[in-house]
Short mmCIF file of C-alpha atoms in Angstrom, two decimals:
data_model
loop_
_atom_site.label_atom_id
_atom_site.label_comp_id
_atom_site.label_asym_id
_atom_site.label_seq_id
_atom_site.Cartn_x
_atom_site.Cartn_y
_atom_site.Cartn_z
CA MET A 1 20.66 12.22 32.12
CA VAL A 2 18.94 9.35 30.32
CA THR A 3 17.28 6.93 32.70
CA ASP A 4 17.62 3.22 31.87
CA HIS A 5 14.18 1.97 30.90
CA SER A 6 15.52 -0.82 28.70
CA ARG A 7 13.51 -3.47 30.52
CA ARG A 8 10.17 -2.04 29.41
CA GLN A 9 8.75 0.52 27.02
CA VAL A 10 8.14 3.95 28.47
CA THR A 11 4.51 5.06 27.99
CA LEU A 12 3.15 8.34 26.73
CA ASP A 13 1.40 8.81 30.08
CA GLU A 14 4.78 8.71 31.83
CA VAL A 15 6.14 11.35 29.47
CA ALA A 16 3.10 13.56 30.10
CA GLU A 17 3.43 13.16 33.87
CA ARG A 18 7.14 13.99 33.83
CA ALA A 19 6.49 17.05 31.65
CA GLY A 20 3.53 18.21 33.72
CA VAL A 21 1.19 18.35 30.71
CA SER A 22 -1.90 16.47 29.53
CA ARG A 23 -1.47 13.23 27.66
CA SER A 24 -2.94 14.79 24.49
CA ALA A 25 -0.50 17.72 24.66
CA ALA A 26 2.43 15.30 24.97
CA SER A 27 1.13 13.39 21.96
CA ARG A 28 0.89 16.57 19.86
CA VAL A 29 4.49 17.54 20.70
CA ILE A 30 5.86 14.08 19.89
CA ASN A 31 3.99 14.04 16.59
CA ASN A 32 5.08 17.60 15.69
CA ALA A 33 1.49 18.85 15.68
CA PRO A 34 0.84 22.61 15.69
CA HIS A 35 -0.86 24.72 18.38
CA VAL A 36 1.36 23.72 21.31
CA SER A 37 2.99 26.39 23.45
CA LYS A 38 6.78 26.73 23.46
CA ALA A 39 6.92 25.94 27.20
CA LYS A 40 4.93 22.73 26.85
CA ARG A 41 6.93 21.66 23.81
CA GLU A 42 10.22 22.12 25.64
CA ALA A 43 8.93 20.31 28.77
CA VAL A 44 7.82 17.31 26.72
CA GLN A 45 11.05 17.18 24.75
CA ARG A 46 13.03 17.15 28.02
CA ALA A 47 10.83 14.34 29.38
CA VAL A 48 11.33 12.31 26.20
CA THR A 49 15.10 12.64 26.55
CA ASP A 50 15.13 11.92 30.29
CA LEU A 51 12.95 8.83 30.00
CA GLY A 52 14.30 7.51 26.71
CA TYR A 53 10.80 7.44 25.20
CA VAL A 54 10.47 5.84 21.75
CA PRO A 55 7.28 6.94 19.91
CA ASN A 56 4.89 4.24 18.76
CA ALA A 57 5.11 3.84 14.98
CA THR A 58 1.37 3.33 14.63
CA ALA A 59 0.70 6.50 16.55
CA ARG A 60 3.03 8.45 14.26
CA ALA A 61 1.31 7.04 11.18
CA LEU A 62 -2.09 8.01 12.56
CA ALA A 63 -0.90 11.49 13.45
CA THR A 64 0.19 12.24 9.90
CA GLN A 65 -3.24 11.25 8.56
CA GLN A 66 -5.47 12.97 11.11
CA VAL A 67 -8.77 14.42 9.98
CA GLY A 68 -8.99 16.60 13.08
CA ALA A 69 -12.37 15.36 14.33
CA VAL A 70 -13.94 12.53 16.30
CA VAL A 71 -17.56 11.41 16.28
CA LEU A 72 -19.99 10.66 19.11
CA ALA A 73 -22.57 8.49 17.37
CA ILE A 74 -25.89 7.33 18.81
CA SER A 75 -27.36 4.31 17.02
CA SER A 76 -31.06 4.57 17.83
CA ASP A 77 -34.43 4.24 16.14
CA ASN A 78 -35.79 7.10 18.28
CA PRO A 79 -35.34 10.56 16.70
CA GLN A 80 -36.04 12.12 20.12
CA VAL A 81 -33.02 10.41 21.68
CA PHE A 82 -31.35 13.66 22.74
CA ALA A 83 -34.47 14.59 24.71
CA ASP A 84 -33.09 12.08 27.23
CA PRO A 85 -30.75 14.05 29.52
CA PHE A 86 -28.53 10.97 29.83
CA PHE A 87 -27.04 11.47 26.36
CA ALA A 88 -26.66 15.21 26.88
CA GLU A 89 -24.58 14.56 30.02
CA VAL A 90 -22.44 12.01 28.17
CA ALA A 91 -21.74 14.61 25.49
CA VAL A 92 -20.71 17.15 28.16
CA GLY A 93 -18.23 14.63 29.56
CA VAL A 94 -16.78 13.83 26.14
CA ASN A 95 -16.41 17.50 25.25
CA SER A 96 -14.64 18.32 28.54
CA VAL A 97 -11.79 16.00 27.52
CA LEU A 98 -11.65 17.00 23.86
CA GLU A 99 -11.41 20.69 24.81
CA GLU A 100 -7.80 19.95 25.80
CA THR A 101 -7.02 18.75 22.26
CA GLU A 102 -7.22 20.14 18.75
CA LEU A 103 -9.92 17.63 17.82
CA GLU A 104 -13.44 18.75 16.94
CA LEU A 105 -16.45 16.81 18.27
CA ILE A 106 -19.14 15.79 15.80
CA LEU A 107 -22.49 14.45 17.08
CA GLN A 108 -24.18 11.99 14.76
CA LEU A 109 -27.57 10.34 15.20
CA ALA A 110 -28.06 7.11 13.28
CA THR A 111 -31.85 7.19 13.78
CA SER A 112 -32.82 6.39 10.19
CA SER A 113 -31.56 4.19 7.36
CA ARG A 114 -29.86 7.26 5.88
CA GLY A 115 -28.13 7.97 9.20
CA GLN A 116 -27.04 4.35 9.50
CA THR A 117 -25.62 4.43 5.96
CA ARG A 118 -23.75 7.68 6.66
CA LEU A 119 -22.16 6.16 9.76
CA GLU A 120 -21.26 2.98 7.91
CA GLN A 121 -19.50 5.06 5.24
CA LEU A 122 -17.63 6.97 7.92
CA LEU A 123 -16.38 3.74 9.46
CA ARG A 124 -15.37 2.30 6.08
CA THR A 125 -13.64 5.37 4.66
CA ARG A 126 -11.96 6.91 7.72
CA GLN A 127 -13.68 10.29 7.59
CA ALA A 128 -12.87 10.83 11.29
CA ASP A 129 -9.94 10.08 13.58
CA GLY A 130 -12.12 8.02 15.91
CA VAL A 131 -15.68 7.14 16.86
CA MET A 132 -17.49 6.74 20.18
CA LEU A 133 -20.50 4.53 19.54
CA MET A 134 -23.48 4.28 21.90
CA SER A 135 -26.94 2.72 22.20
CA MET A 136 -26.36 -0.47 20.25
CA HIS A 137 -29.55 -2.53 19.73
CA GLY A 138 -29.65 -6.29 19.33
CA ASP A 139 -27.60 -7.46 16.37
CA ASP A 140 -27.01 -3.92 15.08
CA PRO A 141 -24.68 -4.39 12.06
CA LEU A 142 -22.85 -1.19 13.03
CA ALA A 143 -21.40 -2.97 16.05
CA GLN A 144 -19.68 -5.67 14.01
CA LEU A 145 -18.62 -3.15 11.37
CA ALA A 146 -17.10 -0.93 14.05
CA GLU A 147 -15.07 -3.81 15.45
CA LYS A 148 -13.57 -4.50 12.00
CA SER A 149 -13.06 -0.86 11.02
CA ASP A 150 -9.63 0.74 10.65
CA VAL A 151 -11.03 3.75 12.52
CA PRO A 152 -10.43 3.57 16.30
CA VAL A 153 -13.80 2.86 17.98
CA VAL A 154 -14.82 2.97 21.64
CA PHE A 155 -18.20 1.63 22.70
CA GLY A 156 -20.32 3.29 25.37
CA GLY A 157 -21.89 0.18 26.88
CA THR A 158 -21.68 -3.14 25.11
CA PRO A 159 -23.77 -4.77 22.38
CA THR A 160 -25.95 -7.68 23.52
CA ASN A 161 -24.42 -10.21 21.14
CA PHE A 162 -20.66 -9.76 21.73
CA GLU A 163 -18.14 -7.96 23.91
CA PRO A 164 -16.11 -5.37 21.99
CA GLN A 165 -12.40 -4.89 22.56
CA TYR A 166 -12.67 -1.30 23.78
CA TYR A 167 -15.61 -0.08 25.85
CA VAL A 168 -16.66 1.95 28.88
CA ASP A 169 -19.76 0.87 30.80
CA ALA A 170 -21.45 1.24 34.19
CA ASP A 171 -22.22 -1.55 36.65
CA ASN A 172 -25.85 -1.80 35.55
CA ARG A 173 -26.48 -5.21 37.06
CA GLY A 174 -24.99 -4.33 40.44
CA GLY A 175 -26.86 -1.02 40.52
CA ALA A 176 -30.19 -2.74 39.87
CA ARG A 177 -29.46 -5.19 42.69
CA LEU A 178 -28.80 -2.25 45.02
CA ALA A 179 -32.11 -0.64 44.07
CA THR A 180 -34.14 -3.81 44.58
CA GLU A 181 -32.35 -4.75 47.81
CA HIS A 182 -33.18 -1.28 49.12
CA LEU A 183 -36.88 -1.82 48.42
CA VAL A 184 -36.75 -5.21 50.17
CA ALA A 185 -34.99 -3.64 53.16
CA THR A 186 -37.77 -1.04 53.52
CA GLY A 187 -40.32 -3.85 53.94
CA ARG A 188 -41.73 -4.02 50.41
CA ARG A 189 -42.72 -7.50 49.30
CA ARG A 190 -44.68 -7.04 46.05
CA ILE A 191 -41.97 -5.38 44.00
CA ALA A 192 -42.52 -4.83 40.29
CA THR A 193 -40.14 -3.60 37.62
CA ILE A 194 -40.35 -1.58 34.43
CA THR A 195 -37.40 -2.74 32.35
CA GLY A 196 -35.41 -0.86 29.76
CA ARG A 197 -35.15 -2.07 26.18
CA MET A 198 -34.25 -5.73 26.18
CA ASP A 199 -32.23 -5.43 22.97
CA GLU A 200 -29.78 -3.15 24.84
CA SER A 201 -27.23 -4.47 27.31
CA ALA A 202 -28.20 -1.88 29.94
CA GLY A 203 -31.81 -3.03 29.82
CA THR A 204 -31.00 -6.72 30.16
CA ALA A 205 -28.37 -6.16 32.88
CA ARG A 206 -30.72 -4.06 35.03
CA TYR A 207 -33.46 -6.66 34.69
CA LYS A 208 -31.05 -9.40 35.78
CA GLY A 209 -30.02 -7.37 38.81
CA TYR A 210 -33.69 -7.02 39.84
CA GLN A 211 -34.26 -10.77 39.41
CA GLU A 212 -31.16 -11.67 41.42
CA ALA A 213 -32.10 -9.46 44.37
CA LEU A 214 -35.61 -10.88 44.58
CA ALA A 215 -34.33 -14.45 44.23
CA VAL A 216 -32.04 -13.95 47.23
CA ALA A 217 -34.94 -12.47 49.20
CA GLY A 218 -37.25 -15.34 48.22
CA LEU A 219 -39.76 -12.97 46.59
CA ASP A 220 -41.75 -13.20 43.37
CA ALA A 221 -40.05 -11.55 40.37
CA GLY A 222 -43.04 -11.94 38.05
CA ARG A 223 -44.40 -8.39 38.17
CA VAL A 224 -42.67 -7.22 35.00
CA VAL A 225 -43.52 -4.90 32.13
CA TYR A 226 -40.99 -4.19 29.39
CA GLY A 227 -40.27 -0.52 28.75
CA ASP A 228 -38.26 1.57 26.30
CA PHE A 229 -36.34 4.11 28.47
CA SER A 230 -38.74 6.95 27.56
CA GLU A 231 -41.00 8.95 29.89
CA GLU A 232 -44.06 8.09 27.81
CA GLY A 233 -43.11 4.42 27.82
CA GLY A 234 -42.70 4.48 31.59
CA GLY A 235 -46.21 5.86 32.02
CA GLN A 236 -47.73 3.25 29.72
CA ALA A 237 -45.85 0.47 31.50
CA MET A 238 -47.08 1.70 34.89
CA GLU A 239 -50.67 1.65 33.66
CA GLN A 240 -50.19 -1.97 32.60
CA LEU A 241 -48.60 -2.93 35.93
CA LEU A 242 -51.48 -1.41 37.91
CA ALA A 243 -53.99 -3.25 35.75
CA GLU A 244 -52.22 -6.61 36.10
CA HIS A 245 -50.86 -6.27 39.65
CA PRO A 246 -53.03 -3.79 41.59
CA ASP A 247 -51.51 -5.00 44.87
CA LEU A 248 -47.92 -3.99 44.05
CA ASP A 249 -46.21 -1.93 46.75
CA ALA A 250 -42.98 -0.94 44.99
CA VAL A 251 -41.50 -0.59 41.52
CA PHE A 252 -37.91 -0.50 40.33
CA VAL A 253 -37.81 1.47 37.09
CA ALA A 254 -34.80 1.02 34.81
CA SER A 255 -34.37 4.73 34.05
CA ASP A 256 -35.27 8.05 35.66
CA GLN A 257 -37.13 9.16 32.54
CA MET A 258 -39.44 6.15 32.78
CA ALA A 259 -39.74 6.61 36.55
CA ILE A 260 -41.02 10.17 36.02
CA GLY A 261 -43.73 8.83 33.71
CA ALA A 262 -44.55 6.03 36.15
CA MET A 263 -44.91 8.46 39.09
CA ARG A 264 -47.31 10.61 37.09
CA VAL A 265 -49.54 7.59 36.41
CA LEU A 266 -49.41 6.46 40.04
CA LYS A 267 -50.64 9.87 41.19
CA LEU A 268 -53.43 9.88 38.62
CA ALA A 269 -54.48 6.47 39.96
CA GLY A 270 -54.72 7.92 43.47
CA LYS A 271 -51.61 6.14 44.78
CA THR A 272 -49.34 7.90 47.27
CA ILE A 273 -45.56 7.77 46.84
CA PRO A 274 -43.98 6.14 48.80
CA GLY A 275 -46.95 5.32 51.08
CA ASP A 276 -48.79 3.05 48.66
CA VAL A 277 -46.02 2.45 46.13
CA ALA A 278 -42.29 3.12 46.57
CA VAL A 279 -40.40 4.08 43.41
CA VAL A 280 -36.71 3.77 42.54
CA GLY A 281 -35.19 4.86 39.23
CA PHE A 282 -31.79 4.56 37.55
CA ASN A 283 -29.23 7.12 36.27
CA ASP A 284 -29.62 10.06 38.72
CA VAL A 285 -30.17 12.72 36.07
CA ALA A 286 -30.71 16.26 37.36
CA LEU A 287 -34.49 15.95 37.08
CA ALA A 288 -34.51 13.16 39.68
CA ARG A 289 -33.89 15.73 42.42
CA HIS A 290 -36.89 17.82 41.39
CA THR A 291 -39.70 15.29 41.07
CA GLU A 292 -42.46 15.28 43.69
CA PRO A 293 -41.43 13.52 45.83
CA PRO A 294 -37.71 13.56 44.91
CA LEU A 295 -36.74 10.28 43.25
CA THR A 296 -34.62 7.62 44.89
CA THR A 297 -32.36 6.35 42.13
CA VAL A 298 -29.18 4.53 41.21
CA ALA A 299 -26.47 7.01 40.30
CA GLN A 300 -24.07 6.16 37.56
CA PRO A 301 -21.31 8.68 36.77
CA ILE A 302 -22.76 9.79 33.44
CA GLN A 303 -20.33 12.60 32.67
CA SER A 304 -17.47 10.35 33.76
CA LEU A 305 -18.72 7.79 31.25
CA GLY A 306 -18.29 10.40 28.52
CA ARG A 307 -14.90 11.52 29.83
CA GLU A 308 -13.54 7.97 30.01
CA MET A 309 -14.82 7.16 26.52
CA ALA A 310 -12.99 10.20 25.16
CA ARG A 311 -9.79 9.36 27.04
CA MET A 312 -9.88 5.79 25.79
CA LEU A 313 -10.40 6.97 22.22
CA LEU A 314 -7.45 9.40 22.48
CA ALA A 315 -5.29 6.51 23.71
CA LEU A 316 -6.31 4.42 20.69
CA ILE A 317 -5.60 7.29 18.30
CA ALA A 318 -2.15 7.59 19.86
CA GLY A 319 -1.48 3.91 19.13
CA GLU A 320 -1.97 2.57 22.66
CA SER A 321 -4.11 -0.39 23.79
CA PRO A 322 -6.27 0.65 26.77
CA THR A 323 -8.27 -1.85 28.80
CA PRO A 324 -12.10 -1.85 29.06
CA LEU A 325 -13.55 0.03 32.00
CA ILE A 326 -16.61 -0.60 34.22
CA LEU A 327 -17.66 2.41 36.31
CA PRO A 328 -19.28 1.91 39.74
CA THR A 329 -22.90 2.72 40.58
CA ARG A 330 -24.42 3.72 43.93
CA LEU A 331 -27.86 4.19 45.48
CA VAL A 332 -29.03 7.75 46.15
CA GLN A 333 -31.91 7.59 48.61
CA ARG A 334 -34.58 10.30 48.45
CA ALA A 335 -38.23 10.59 49.46
CA SER A 336 -39.83 8.32 46.82
CA SER A 337 -38.90 5.13 48.72
#
C-alpha cells in the first residue's frame, strides 16, 4: 500500500529507517550501486514503494559520476600535525562511518605549497566525491575555494573570516568558560591562559570563553601568552608566563598537548600541581588521563566530530542539505585542579 506523502517530500532517512538499513545502504540501492546484499536491496525497494519516495535528481547525477573516494584534508603549516592525537581521533570517527559505505578514505595534509596546490586542484577538478576540510588558518584561500567548489565540502570547525554553509564544530567558547569558572570556583584568583592559535576559530573562541568567565568573576584577564596547540609551544608559553607573572595560581591551557608541556615546565620550576598552580586543558585526549597528576580538561567528543562530519558529507553527496552542527563540551575534573 502506498502511503500518501503528497504534502511533503519523503527523505532518504525515512526510507532507510523503514527498510532497517543504514542511510548509505539505502542510497546505494536507489542509485543502483553494486555491493548491496539482495535482502537489503529488497527491503529498500519495498520502503520506496510504501513511502512513495522520489529520488533527488542531483543525488542521481552525483551517483553516476562517483569517484569512489572522499578526502579528509588538514590545512596546516605544521608537518607534525598528525602527532597531535586530536586529528588521529577525528580520523577514527570519520572512518567508522565510511566503513559502512563503498567509499575509500584518503588523508591529505596541505602542509606545504605543493600540498596546498594539490588540494586546490582536487577541489577544482572533482577528483573526489567529497572533502572534509579541517584546521583552516586566517584567510586561508582554500576555505573560500571550498565554498565555491562543485565538490561537496564539510568543514571541521569554521574559518575565522566567514561561516561556511556546512560544518561540524564543538562548543569551544562554552567549554573554555566552564574550565575558567571551575578554576574560579576552586578559589584561584590569578588565573592565566595559554591560548591556541589566534588565526584558528578554536583558538579565538577558547580565549573569548576565558575572558568572559573572568569578566563575570571580576578578575584580571591579562595573564595571557599566545600558543600554537603543540606540546613544545605549551612549554615555551609556560616559561614566559612564569617569567612575567610569577604569582599566578592557575592556568587554563587551550589544548591538552600544550597543557602537558606546561605541566613539565611547572615541575621543573619547582611548582606543585595543583598546590601552587592548578592546570586545566582542553580536548580530553587519552593522554590526559595519564599525566602526573591526571589532567583536568574540557572534553569535546572528538570521534563524534569525525563521525558527524562524515555523515554530513554523505548527506551532501546524496543531494540533501544538512544543517550545521555544534557538539557540546563538558568539564572532566581530575587531580590537576
